[in-house]
Amino acid sequence: MMSRRIVEKAVYWLMRGTTYCLVLVIAYIVIDIVYHGFPAISWTFLTGMPRRSGAEGGIFPAIVGTLCLVLGTIAVALPLGIASAIYLSEYARAGRFTRMVRSAIVTLAGVPSIVFGLFGLGLFVLFLNFGASILSGSLTLACMILPTIIVASEEALQTVPKSLREGSLALGATKWETIYKNVLPYAIPGILTGSILGIGRAAGETAPILLTVAAFYLPRLPHSIFDQVMALPYHLYVLATQHPEVDKVRPMQYGTALVLLVIVLGVNLIAIILRNRFRKRCRW
Amino acid sequence: MPVVTPEPDLKQLEPKVRVENLNFWYGATQALHGITMDIPARQVTALIGPSGCGKSTFLRTLNRMNDLIDETRLEGKVLIHEEDIYADRVDVVALRKRVGMVFQKSNPFPKTIFDNVAYGPRIHGVRNQEKLAEIVERSLIRAALWDEVKDRLHISALELSGGQQQRLCIARALAVDPEILLMDEPASALDPRSTARIEDLIGELRRLYTIIIVTHNMQQASRVSNVTAFFYEGRLVEYGPTKRIFTQPRKKQTEDYITGRFG
Ligand SMILES: Nc1ncnc2c1ncn2[C@@H]1O[C@H](COP(=O)(O)OP(=O)(O)O)[C@@H](O)[C@H]1O
Ligand SMILES: [Mg+2]
């Protein structure tokens, strides 16, 4: 009897301890970045051009570059992802082909991001001749997060009860009218929530943009989608490993990391807010 | 067992739907076997029988809702106004506009009361706000819901009670001006008072529409319908005027079912 109680207690504390450890590690990372990064943040840092290979000045082009890439990725991945999800969820008949497409999508979600980078280099940069550009980078990032968007969108579509589709069809609505008027509107918040999490990931990735868009040092703003840009994750990588004075630019590294962290967490926060509003509003 | 003599009064009624030797399969399982029946216009026809005997399946063949289920197969004919609704050139969308359906579990859309009722007319091209408002009002009046909701047409339909939601679904079906109304156990999830209201409503609607209602409630069938079809294991066992079916059933299975000996 006694030993069972001890085991029970031990398991409980083991679980609890593990959870606390995890929280501690995350808190340490965040606090460390904020503590070291915050002093580096200033108006010039946020809105100024970099100087001396990024050792001085600001990171404005990298911020703009990352925002351009995020917007470009959204513009490509969201319509494609939602369209595929609608096809898979509403139109495709259950069968071998659909199963294969689905497992291909799941597999794609597990492909390392550097492979997407190489793929983007081969297809967009070289073969389609888009060069290293915002276009190539956005397309590459879009390919990377498409599986996330498709899976999230399909799940959101599946949570819309079948009875709403039947009710609409029974009134003489076509399939597309039913989807457009009586399924998608209820699925959109869920689709956005899942998609934004994917987009947050795209904002922080280095490998896919390394070969397709990111400039090592380019102290000016892009003029078109065919321009190269600097991007925060790659800039951080450069400052931390490639810079001739790695130790001296420590504050710049932390500042850049903090800005990147704020952008990614901000994106995730939007997703969380959307999801909570959605939960309150929609019940059937 | 004597051969069933044709029902004189059923024969005299104008048929709205003619079903001829209808067979239906889900995959390899046959759910309907050789159903042949004429469903009269502007009457209430009740489909009764034990659970799983094919009532819903039969009902859904009449507006081709079974088309939505993968791997189903149908043989035989369903004629509405002498037109085969399974012929190649039939427009399913137009068919479903003519043959409305109310489901067992009420399924109001998560929209306002107004938008629920206006959904069908909008789909079918009514844009004029006044015309829409008129259709919504008329449909809600017909569904005996108008007085309860006329001051709050723009609240969510999900805030209505269960019985009101089902009447809203009826109003929504009426808004596209169907000729035939299919109802699949429309009151099975409702309390007795709401059920009584729906039954009264069906009595009112019979003058305007051809109604086919599935019910597993014998009292309900005898109260609301004037024609009754008894289904058993995917077959139409007996079909005739409700009063006759309930007072002098000709088949033993019908009698056993009606008297509650099985089912
Ligand atoms: N979607 C479906 N797929 C396969 N079999 C079904 C489906 N719907 C109903 N069936 C089967 O068809 C038979 C008739 O069902 P149903 O028409 O729902 O009966 P009822 O409405 O009289 O209870 C049952 O045996 C049921 O299991
Ligand atoms: Mg049923």
PDB file of C-alpha atoms and ligand atoms in Angstrom, chain B residues 26 31 50-58 69 184-185 214, ligand 1:
ATOM      1  CA  TYR B  26     -25.472   1.367 -50.280  1.00  0.00           C
ATOM      2  CA  ALA B  31     -31.663  -0.860 -48.715  1.00  0.00           C
ATOM      3  CA  PRO B  50     -39.224   0.080 -37.569  1.00  0.00           C
ATOM      4  CA  SER B  51     -35.891   1.845 -37.393  1.00  0.00           C
ATOM      5  CA  GLY B  52     -33.538   0.891 -40.244  1.00  0.00           C
ATOM      6  CA  CYS B  53     -36.319  -0.212 -42.603  1.00  0.00           C
ATOM      7  CA  GLY B  54     -35.392   2.361 -45.230  1.00  0.00           C
ATOM      8  CA  LYS B  55     -37.803   5.258 -44.586  1.00  0.00           C
ATOM      9  CA  SER B  56     -35.113   7.945 -44.662  1.00  0.00           C
ATOM     10  CA  THR B  57     -33.381   6.326 -47.603  1.00  0.00           C
ATOM     11  CA  PHE B  58     -36.640   6.321 -49.540  1.00  0.00           C
ATOM     12  CA  ILE B  69     -23.321   9.595 -50.583  1.00  0.00           C
ATOM     13  CA  ASP B 184     -37.794  13.180 -41.822  1.00  0.00           C
ATOM     14  CA  GLU B 185     -39.045  12.736 -38.259  1.00  0.00           C
ATOM     15  CA  VAL B 214     -41.375   9.964 -41.865  1.00  0.00           C
TER      16      VAL B 214
HETATM   17  N1  LIG C   1     -25.064   6.410 -45.490  1.00  0.00           N
HETATM   18  C1  LIG C   1     -25.324   5.096 -45.376  1.00  0.00           C
HETATM   19  N2  LIG C   1     -24.378   4.186 -45.735  1.00  0.00           N
HETATM   20  C2  LIG C   1     -24.612   2.865 -45.634  1.00  0.00           C
HETATM   21  N3  LIG C   1     -25.758   2.337 -45.168  1.00  0.00           N
HETATM   22  C3  LIG C   1     -26.739   3.179 -44.785  1.00  0.00           C
HETATM   23  C4  LIG C   1     -26.573   4.594 -44.864  1.00  0.00           C
HETATM   24  N4  LIG C   1     -27.707   5.183 -44.414  1.00  0.00           N
HETATM   25  C5  LIG C   1     -28.538   4.166 -44.069  1.00  0.00           C
HETATM   26  N5  LIG C   1     -27.971   2.961 -44.287  1.00  0.00           N
HETATM   27  C6  LIG C   1     -28.582   1.650 -44.057  1.00  0.00           C
HETATM   28  O1  LIG C   1     -29.750   1.533 -44.827  1.00  0.00           O
HETATM   29  C7  LIG C   1     -30.796   0.952 -44.081  1.00  0.00           C
HETATM   30  C8  LIG C   1     -31.983   1.890 -44.035  1.00  0.00           C
HETATM   31  O2  LIG C   1     -31.656   3.030 -43.275  1.00  0.00           O
HETATM   32  P1  LIG C   1     -32.614   4.270 -43.094  1.00  0.00           P
HETATM   33  O3  LIG C   1     -33.168   4.620 -44.427  1.00  0.00           O
HETATM   34  O4  LIG C   1     -31.872   5.316 -42.384  1.00  0.00           O
HETATM   35  O5  LIG C   1     -33.751   3.673 -42.168  1.00  0.00           O
HETATM   36  P2  LIG C   1     -34.859   4.416 -41.299  1.00  0.00           P
HETATM   37  O6  LIG C   1     -34.879   5.855 -41.670  1.00  0.00           O
HETATM   38  O7  LIG C   1     -36.118   3.691 -41.629  1.00  0.00           O
HETATM   39  O8  LIG C   1     -34.490   4.216 -39.868  1.00  0.00           O
HETATM   40  C9  LIG C   1     -30.240   0.639 -42.707  1.00  0.00           C
HETATM   41  O9  LIG C   1     -29.863  -0.713 -42.675  1.00  0.00           O
HETATM   42  C10 LIG C   1     -29.035   1.522 -42.606  1.00  0.00           C
HETATM   43  O10 LIG C   1     -28.028   0.909 -41.828  1.00  0.00           O
END
